[in-house]
PDB file of C-alpha atoms in Angstrom:
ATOM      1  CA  UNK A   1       1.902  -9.803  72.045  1.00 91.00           C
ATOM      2  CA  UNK A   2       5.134  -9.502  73.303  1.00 95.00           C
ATOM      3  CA  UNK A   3       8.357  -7.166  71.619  1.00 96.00           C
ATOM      4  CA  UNK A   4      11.710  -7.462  71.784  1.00 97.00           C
ATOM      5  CA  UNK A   5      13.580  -4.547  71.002  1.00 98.00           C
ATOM      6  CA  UNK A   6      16.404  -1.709  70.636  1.00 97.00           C
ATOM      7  CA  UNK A   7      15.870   2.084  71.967  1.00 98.00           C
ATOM      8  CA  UNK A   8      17.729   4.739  70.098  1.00 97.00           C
ATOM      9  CA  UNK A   9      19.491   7.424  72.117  1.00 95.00           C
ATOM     10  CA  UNK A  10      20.445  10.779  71.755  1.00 95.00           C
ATOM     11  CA  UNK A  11      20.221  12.466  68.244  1.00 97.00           C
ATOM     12  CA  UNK A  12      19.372   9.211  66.945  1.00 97.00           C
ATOM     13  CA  UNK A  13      15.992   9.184  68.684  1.00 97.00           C
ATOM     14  CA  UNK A  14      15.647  12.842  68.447  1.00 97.00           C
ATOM     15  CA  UNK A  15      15.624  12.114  64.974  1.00 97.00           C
ATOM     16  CA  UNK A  16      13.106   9.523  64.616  1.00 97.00           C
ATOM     17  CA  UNK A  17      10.455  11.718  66.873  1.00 97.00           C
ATOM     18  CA  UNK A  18      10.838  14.499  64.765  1.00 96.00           C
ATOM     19  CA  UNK A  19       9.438  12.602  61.666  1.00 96.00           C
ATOM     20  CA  UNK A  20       6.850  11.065  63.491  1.00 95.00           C
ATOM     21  CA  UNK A  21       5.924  14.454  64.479  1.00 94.00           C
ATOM     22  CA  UNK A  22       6.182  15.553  61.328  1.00 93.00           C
ATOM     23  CA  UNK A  23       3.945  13.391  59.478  1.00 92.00           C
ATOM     24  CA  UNK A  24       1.469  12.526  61.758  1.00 90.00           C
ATOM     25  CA  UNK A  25       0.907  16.318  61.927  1.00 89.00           C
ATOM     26  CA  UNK A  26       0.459  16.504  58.226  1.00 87.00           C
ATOM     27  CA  UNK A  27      -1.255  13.608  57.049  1.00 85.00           C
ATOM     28  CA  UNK A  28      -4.566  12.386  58.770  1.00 72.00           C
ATOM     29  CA  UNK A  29      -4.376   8.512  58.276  1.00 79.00           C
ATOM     30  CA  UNK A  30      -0.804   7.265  59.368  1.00 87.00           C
ATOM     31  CA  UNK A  31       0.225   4.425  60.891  1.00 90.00           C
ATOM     32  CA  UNK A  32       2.931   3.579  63.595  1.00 91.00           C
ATOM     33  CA  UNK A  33       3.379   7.172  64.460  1.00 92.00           C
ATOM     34  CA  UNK A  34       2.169   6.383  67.795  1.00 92.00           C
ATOM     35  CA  UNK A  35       4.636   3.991  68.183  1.00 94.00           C
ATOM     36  CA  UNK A  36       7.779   4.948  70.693  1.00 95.00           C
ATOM     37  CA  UNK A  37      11.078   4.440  68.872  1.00 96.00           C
ATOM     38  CA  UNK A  38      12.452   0.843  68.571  1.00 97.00           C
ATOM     39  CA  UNK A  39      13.862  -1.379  66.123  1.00 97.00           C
ATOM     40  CA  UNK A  40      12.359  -4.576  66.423  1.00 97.00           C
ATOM     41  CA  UNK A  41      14.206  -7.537  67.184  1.00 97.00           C
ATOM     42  CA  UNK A  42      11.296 -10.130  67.585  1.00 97.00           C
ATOM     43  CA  UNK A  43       7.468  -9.852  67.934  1.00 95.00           C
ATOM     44  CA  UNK A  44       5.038 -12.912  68.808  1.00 94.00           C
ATOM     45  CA  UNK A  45       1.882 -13.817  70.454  1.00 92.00           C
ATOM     46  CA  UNK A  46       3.401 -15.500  73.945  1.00 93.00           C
ATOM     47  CA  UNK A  47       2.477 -16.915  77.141  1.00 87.00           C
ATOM     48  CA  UNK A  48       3.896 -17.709  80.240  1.00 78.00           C
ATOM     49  CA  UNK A  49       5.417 -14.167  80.642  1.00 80.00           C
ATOM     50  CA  UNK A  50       7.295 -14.770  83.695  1.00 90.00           C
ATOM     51  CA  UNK A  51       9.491 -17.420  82.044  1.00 94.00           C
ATOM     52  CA  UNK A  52       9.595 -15.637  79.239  1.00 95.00           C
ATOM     53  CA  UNK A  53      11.515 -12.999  81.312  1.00 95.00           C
ATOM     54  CA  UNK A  54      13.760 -15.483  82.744  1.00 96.00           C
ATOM     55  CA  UNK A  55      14.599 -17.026  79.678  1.00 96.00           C
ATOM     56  CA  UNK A  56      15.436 -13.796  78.081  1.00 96.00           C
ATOM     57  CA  UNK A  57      17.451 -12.574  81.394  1.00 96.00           C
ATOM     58  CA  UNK A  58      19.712 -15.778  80.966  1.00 95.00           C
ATOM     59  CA  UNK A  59      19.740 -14.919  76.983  1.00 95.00           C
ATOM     60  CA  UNK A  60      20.900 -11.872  77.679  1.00 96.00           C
ATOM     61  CA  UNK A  61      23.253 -11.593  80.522  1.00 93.00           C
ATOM     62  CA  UNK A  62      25.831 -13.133  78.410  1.00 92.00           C
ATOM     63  CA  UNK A  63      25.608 -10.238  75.827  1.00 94.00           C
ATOM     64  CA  UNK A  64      27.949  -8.004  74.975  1.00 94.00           C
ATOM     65  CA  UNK A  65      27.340  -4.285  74.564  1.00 95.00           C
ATOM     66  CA  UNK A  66      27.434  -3.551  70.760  1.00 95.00           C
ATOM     67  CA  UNK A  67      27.534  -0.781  68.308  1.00 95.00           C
ATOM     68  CA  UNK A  68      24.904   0.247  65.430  1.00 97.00           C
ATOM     69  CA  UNK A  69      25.430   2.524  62.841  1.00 97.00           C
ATOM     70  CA  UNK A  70      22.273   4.018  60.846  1.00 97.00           C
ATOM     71  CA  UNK A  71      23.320   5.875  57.479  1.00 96.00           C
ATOM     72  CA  UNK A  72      20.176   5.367  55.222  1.00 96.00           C
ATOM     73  CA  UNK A  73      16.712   6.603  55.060  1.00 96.00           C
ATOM     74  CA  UNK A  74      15.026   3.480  53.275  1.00 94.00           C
ATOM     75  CA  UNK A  75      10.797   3.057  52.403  1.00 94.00           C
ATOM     76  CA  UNK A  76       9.027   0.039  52.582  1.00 92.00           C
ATOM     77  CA  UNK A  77       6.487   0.203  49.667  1.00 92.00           C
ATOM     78  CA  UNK A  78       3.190  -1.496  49.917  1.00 89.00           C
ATOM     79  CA  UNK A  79       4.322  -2.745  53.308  1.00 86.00           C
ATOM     80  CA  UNK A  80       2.451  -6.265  53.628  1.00 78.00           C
ATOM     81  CA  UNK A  81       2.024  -5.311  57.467  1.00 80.00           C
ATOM     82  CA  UNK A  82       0.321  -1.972  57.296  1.00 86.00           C
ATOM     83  CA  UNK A  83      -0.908  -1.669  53.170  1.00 85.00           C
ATOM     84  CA  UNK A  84       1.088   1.463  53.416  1.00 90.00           C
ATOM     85  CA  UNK A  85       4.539   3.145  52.594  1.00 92.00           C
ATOM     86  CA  UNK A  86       6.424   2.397  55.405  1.00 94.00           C
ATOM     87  CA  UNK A  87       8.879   5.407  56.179  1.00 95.00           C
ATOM     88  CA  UNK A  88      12.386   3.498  57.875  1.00 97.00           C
ATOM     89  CA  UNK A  89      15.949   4.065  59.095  1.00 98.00           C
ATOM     90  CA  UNK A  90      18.252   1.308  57.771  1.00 97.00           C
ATOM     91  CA  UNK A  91      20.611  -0.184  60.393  1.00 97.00           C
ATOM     92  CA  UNK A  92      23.933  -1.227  58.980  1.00 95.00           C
ATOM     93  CA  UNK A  93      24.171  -4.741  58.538  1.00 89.00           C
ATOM     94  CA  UNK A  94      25.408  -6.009  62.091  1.00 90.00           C
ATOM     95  CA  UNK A  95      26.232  -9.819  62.160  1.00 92.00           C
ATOM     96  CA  UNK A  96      26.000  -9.528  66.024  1.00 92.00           C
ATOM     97  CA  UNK A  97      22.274  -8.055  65.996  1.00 95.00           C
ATOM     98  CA  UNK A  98      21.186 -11.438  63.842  1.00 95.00           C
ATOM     99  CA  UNK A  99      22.982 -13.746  66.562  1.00 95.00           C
ATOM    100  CA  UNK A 100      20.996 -11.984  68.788  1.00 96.00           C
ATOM    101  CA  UNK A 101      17.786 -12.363  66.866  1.00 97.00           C
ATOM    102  CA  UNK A 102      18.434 -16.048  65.964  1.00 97.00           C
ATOM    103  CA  UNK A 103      19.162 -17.020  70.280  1.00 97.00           C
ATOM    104  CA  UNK A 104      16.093 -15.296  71.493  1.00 97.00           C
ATOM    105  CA  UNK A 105      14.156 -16.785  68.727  1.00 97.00           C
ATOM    106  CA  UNK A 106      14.923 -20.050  69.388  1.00 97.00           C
ATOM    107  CA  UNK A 107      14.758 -19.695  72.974  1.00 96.00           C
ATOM    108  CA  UNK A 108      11.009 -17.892  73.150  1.00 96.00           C
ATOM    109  CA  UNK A 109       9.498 -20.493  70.058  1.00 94.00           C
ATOM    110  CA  UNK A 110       8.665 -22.404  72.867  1.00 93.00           C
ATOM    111  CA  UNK A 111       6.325 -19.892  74.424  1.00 94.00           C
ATOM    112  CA  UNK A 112       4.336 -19.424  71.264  1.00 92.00           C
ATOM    113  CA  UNK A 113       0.350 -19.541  71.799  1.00 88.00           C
ATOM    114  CA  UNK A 114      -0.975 -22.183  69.752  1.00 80.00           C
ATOM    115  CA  UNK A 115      -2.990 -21.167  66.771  1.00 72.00           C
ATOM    116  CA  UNK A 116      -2.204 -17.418  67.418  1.00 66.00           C
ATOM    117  CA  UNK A 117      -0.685 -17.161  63.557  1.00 64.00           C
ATOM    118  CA  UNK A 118      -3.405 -19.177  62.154  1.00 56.00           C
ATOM    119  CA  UNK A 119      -4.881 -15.371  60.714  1.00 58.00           C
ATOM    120  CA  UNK A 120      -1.656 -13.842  59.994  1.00 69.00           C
ATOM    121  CA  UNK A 121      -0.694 -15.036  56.100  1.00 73.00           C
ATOM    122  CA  UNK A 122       1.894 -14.272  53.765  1.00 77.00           C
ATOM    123  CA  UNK A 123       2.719 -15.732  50.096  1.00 80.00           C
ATOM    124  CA  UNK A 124       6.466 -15.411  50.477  1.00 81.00           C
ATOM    125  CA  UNK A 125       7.913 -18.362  51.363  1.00 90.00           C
ATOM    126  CA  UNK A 126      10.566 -17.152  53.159  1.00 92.00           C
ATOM    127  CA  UNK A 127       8.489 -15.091  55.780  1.00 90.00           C
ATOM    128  CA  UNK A 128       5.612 -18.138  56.245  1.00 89.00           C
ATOM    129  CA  UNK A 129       8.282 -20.201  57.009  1.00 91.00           C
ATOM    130  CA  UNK A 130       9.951 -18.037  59.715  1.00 93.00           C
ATOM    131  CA  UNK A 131       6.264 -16.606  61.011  1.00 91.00           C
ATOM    132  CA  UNK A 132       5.703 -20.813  61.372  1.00 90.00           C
ATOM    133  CA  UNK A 133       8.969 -21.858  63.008  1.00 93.00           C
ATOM    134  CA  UNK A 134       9.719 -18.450  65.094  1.00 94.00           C
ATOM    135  CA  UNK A 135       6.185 -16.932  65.377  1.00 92.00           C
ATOM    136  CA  UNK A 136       8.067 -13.814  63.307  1.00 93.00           C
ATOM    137  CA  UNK A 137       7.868 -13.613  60.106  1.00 92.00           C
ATOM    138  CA  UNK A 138      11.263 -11.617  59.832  1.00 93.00           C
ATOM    139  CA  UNK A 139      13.538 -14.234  61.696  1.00 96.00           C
ATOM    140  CA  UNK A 140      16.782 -14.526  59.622  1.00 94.00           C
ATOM    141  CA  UNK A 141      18.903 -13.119  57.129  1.00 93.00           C
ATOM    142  CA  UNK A 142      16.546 -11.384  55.304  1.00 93.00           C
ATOM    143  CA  UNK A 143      15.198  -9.278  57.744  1.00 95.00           C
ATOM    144  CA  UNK A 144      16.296  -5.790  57.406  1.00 94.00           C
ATOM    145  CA  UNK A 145      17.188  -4.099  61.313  1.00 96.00           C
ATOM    146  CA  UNK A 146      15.393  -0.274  61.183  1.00 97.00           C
ATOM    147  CA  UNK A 147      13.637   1.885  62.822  1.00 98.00           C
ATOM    148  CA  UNK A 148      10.567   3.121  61.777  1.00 96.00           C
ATOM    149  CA  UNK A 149       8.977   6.216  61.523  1.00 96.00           C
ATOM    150  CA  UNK A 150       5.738   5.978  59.963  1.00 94.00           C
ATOM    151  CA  UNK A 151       3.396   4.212  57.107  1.00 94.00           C
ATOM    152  CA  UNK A 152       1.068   6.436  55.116  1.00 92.00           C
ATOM    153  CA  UNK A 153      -0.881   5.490  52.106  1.00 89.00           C
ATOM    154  CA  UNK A 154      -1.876   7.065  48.964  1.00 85.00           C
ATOM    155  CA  UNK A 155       0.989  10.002  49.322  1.00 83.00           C
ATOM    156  CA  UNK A 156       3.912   8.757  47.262  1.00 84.00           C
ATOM    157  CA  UNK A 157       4.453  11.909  45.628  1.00 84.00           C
ATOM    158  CA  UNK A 158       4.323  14.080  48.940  1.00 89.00           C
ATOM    159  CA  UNK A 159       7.026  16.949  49.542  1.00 91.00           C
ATOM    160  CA  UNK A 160       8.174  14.968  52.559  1.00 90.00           C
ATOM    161  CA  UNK A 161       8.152  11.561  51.676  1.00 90.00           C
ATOM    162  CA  UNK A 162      10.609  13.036  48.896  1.00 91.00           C
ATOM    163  CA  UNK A 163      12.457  14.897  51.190  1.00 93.00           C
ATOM    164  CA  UNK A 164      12.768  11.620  53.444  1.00 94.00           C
ATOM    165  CA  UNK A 165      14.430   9.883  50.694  1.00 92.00           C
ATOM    166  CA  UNK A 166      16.797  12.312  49.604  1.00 94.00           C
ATOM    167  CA  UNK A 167      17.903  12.894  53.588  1.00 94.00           C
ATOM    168  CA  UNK A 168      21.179  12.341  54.621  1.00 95.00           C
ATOM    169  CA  UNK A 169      21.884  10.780  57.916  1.00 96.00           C
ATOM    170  CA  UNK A 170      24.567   9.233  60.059  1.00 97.00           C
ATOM    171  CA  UNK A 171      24.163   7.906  63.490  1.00 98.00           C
ATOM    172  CA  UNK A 172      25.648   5.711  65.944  1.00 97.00           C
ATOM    173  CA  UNK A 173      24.256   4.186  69.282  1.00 97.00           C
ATOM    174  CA  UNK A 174      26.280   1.976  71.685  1.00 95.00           C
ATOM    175  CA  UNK A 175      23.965  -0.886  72.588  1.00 96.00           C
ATOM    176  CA  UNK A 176      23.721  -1.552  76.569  1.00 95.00           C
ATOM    177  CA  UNK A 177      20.447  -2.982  76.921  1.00 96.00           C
ATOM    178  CA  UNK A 178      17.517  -4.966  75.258  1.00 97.00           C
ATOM    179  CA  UNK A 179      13.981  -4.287  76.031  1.00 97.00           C
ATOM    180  CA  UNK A 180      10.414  -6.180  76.433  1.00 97.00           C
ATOM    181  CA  UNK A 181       7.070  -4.745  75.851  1.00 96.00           C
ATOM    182  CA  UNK A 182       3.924  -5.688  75.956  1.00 95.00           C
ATOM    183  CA  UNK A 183       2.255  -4.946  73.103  1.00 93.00           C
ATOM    184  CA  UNK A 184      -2.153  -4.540  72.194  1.00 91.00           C
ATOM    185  CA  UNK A 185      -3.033  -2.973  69.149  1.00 85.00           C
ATOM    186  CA  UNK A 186      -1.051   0.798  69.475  1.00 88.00           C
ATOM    187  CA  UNK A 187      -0.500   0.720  72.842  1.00 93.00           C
ATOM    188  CA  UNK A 188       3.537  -0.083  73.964  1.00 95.00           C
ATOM    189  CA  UNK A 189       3.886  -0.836  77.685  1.00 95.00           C
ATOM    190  CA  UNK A 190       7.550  -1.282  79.088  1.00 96.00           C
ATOM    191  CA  UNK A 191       8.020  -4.731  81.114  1.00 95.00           C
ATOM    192  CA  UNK A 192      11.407  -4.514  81.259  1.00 96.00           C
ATOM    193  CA  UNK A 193      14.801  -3.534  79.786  1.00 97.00           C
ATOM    194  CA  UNK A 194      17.837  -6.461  80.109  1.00 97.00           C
ATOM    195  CA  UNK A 195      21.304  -4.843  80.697  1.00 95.00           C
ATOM    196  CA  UNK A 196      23.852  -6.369  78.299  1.00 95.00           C
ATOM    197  CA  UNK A 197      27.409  -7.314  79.849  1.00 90.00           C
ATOM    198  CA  UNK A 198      29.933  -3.930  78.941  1.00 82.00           C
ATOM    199  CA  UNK A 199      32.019  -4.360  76.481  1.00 69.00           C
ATOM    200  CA  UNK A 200      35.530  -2.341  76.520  1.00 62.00           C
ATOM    201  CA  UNK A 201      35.912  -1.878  72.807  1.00 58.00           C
ATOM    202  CA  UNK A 202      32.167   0.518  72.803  1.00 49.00           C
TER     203      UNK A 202
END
């Protein structure tokens, strides 16, 4: 499986590894913890990965820099991907972050392994259709940009998933590069991050 995704920076990603700290230190069966910090921009079972690389390099090199802007704590309950309550920073919406989405998905569609979906099922409509088309099942306007910290299941009433919602937070990251990782099971290898073209505004 190949990722495509955003790093936070600076207090933003301090941020995120505290809670994953945090939780995975106090509850015994979480999920994602593991994970390093991303937001994830597209996720699918490729091939080919060289061209995958140069497709995304000519994607990308025409990119501007951009700015995010995280101001909510948000939980995914009885996330359909891990069973759990999924633990998540909201990204502002960002009109340029779904252009994004929307080029590289078209772009990498192509490099989809045949039959690699064919286990992965889901009654909405919405996401079948996009996990069909895009390989994703989040490709559009109703996915939701965030980072996530954690799932855990069976604590909704926990001190700190409380404390999560109630947290206040405001961060911004400039946006300079896009990353690729290879992905099996919990393990996150870097292939390579893309620098995006500067923009003199961020």
């Amino acid at each position: 499986m190949i990722g495509i995704f955003i790093e936070p920076k600076k207090e933003l990603k301090t941020y995120i590894n505290k809670w994953k700290k945090k939780i995975d230190k106090k509850f015994i069966r979480t999920k994602l913890t593991s994970h390093p910090a991303h937001s994830t921009i597209y996720y699918a079972n490729l091939k080919k990965n060289k061209d995958v690389l140069k497709t995304l390099e000519r994607i990308l090199k025409t990119v501007n820099s951009f700015e995010i802007s995280v101001n909510k704590t948000l939980i995914f309950y009885d996330d359909a991907l891990t069973g759990g309550d999924t633990m998540c920073l909201l990204v502002n919406k960002n009109n340029k972050l779904f252009q994004i989405q929307k080029k590289i998905a078209e772009n990498l569609k192509f490099f989809i392994k045949k039959n690699s979906n064919s286990n992965r099922k889901f009654k909405n409509v919405t996401l079948s259709t996009s996990l069909k088309k895009y390989g994703y099942p989040f490709v559009g306007k109703h996915w939701l940009p965030h980072f996530t910290i954690g799932s855990i299941k069976n604590k909704r009433n926990s001190s700190e998933l409380k404390q999560f919602v109630e947290e206040r937070v405001k961060f911004t990251n400039n946006i300079n590069y896009i990353s690729a990782w290879k992905i099996n099971r919990n393990k996150h290898t870097l292939i390579k991050r893309f620098k995006l073209k500067i923009n003199e505004k961020n």
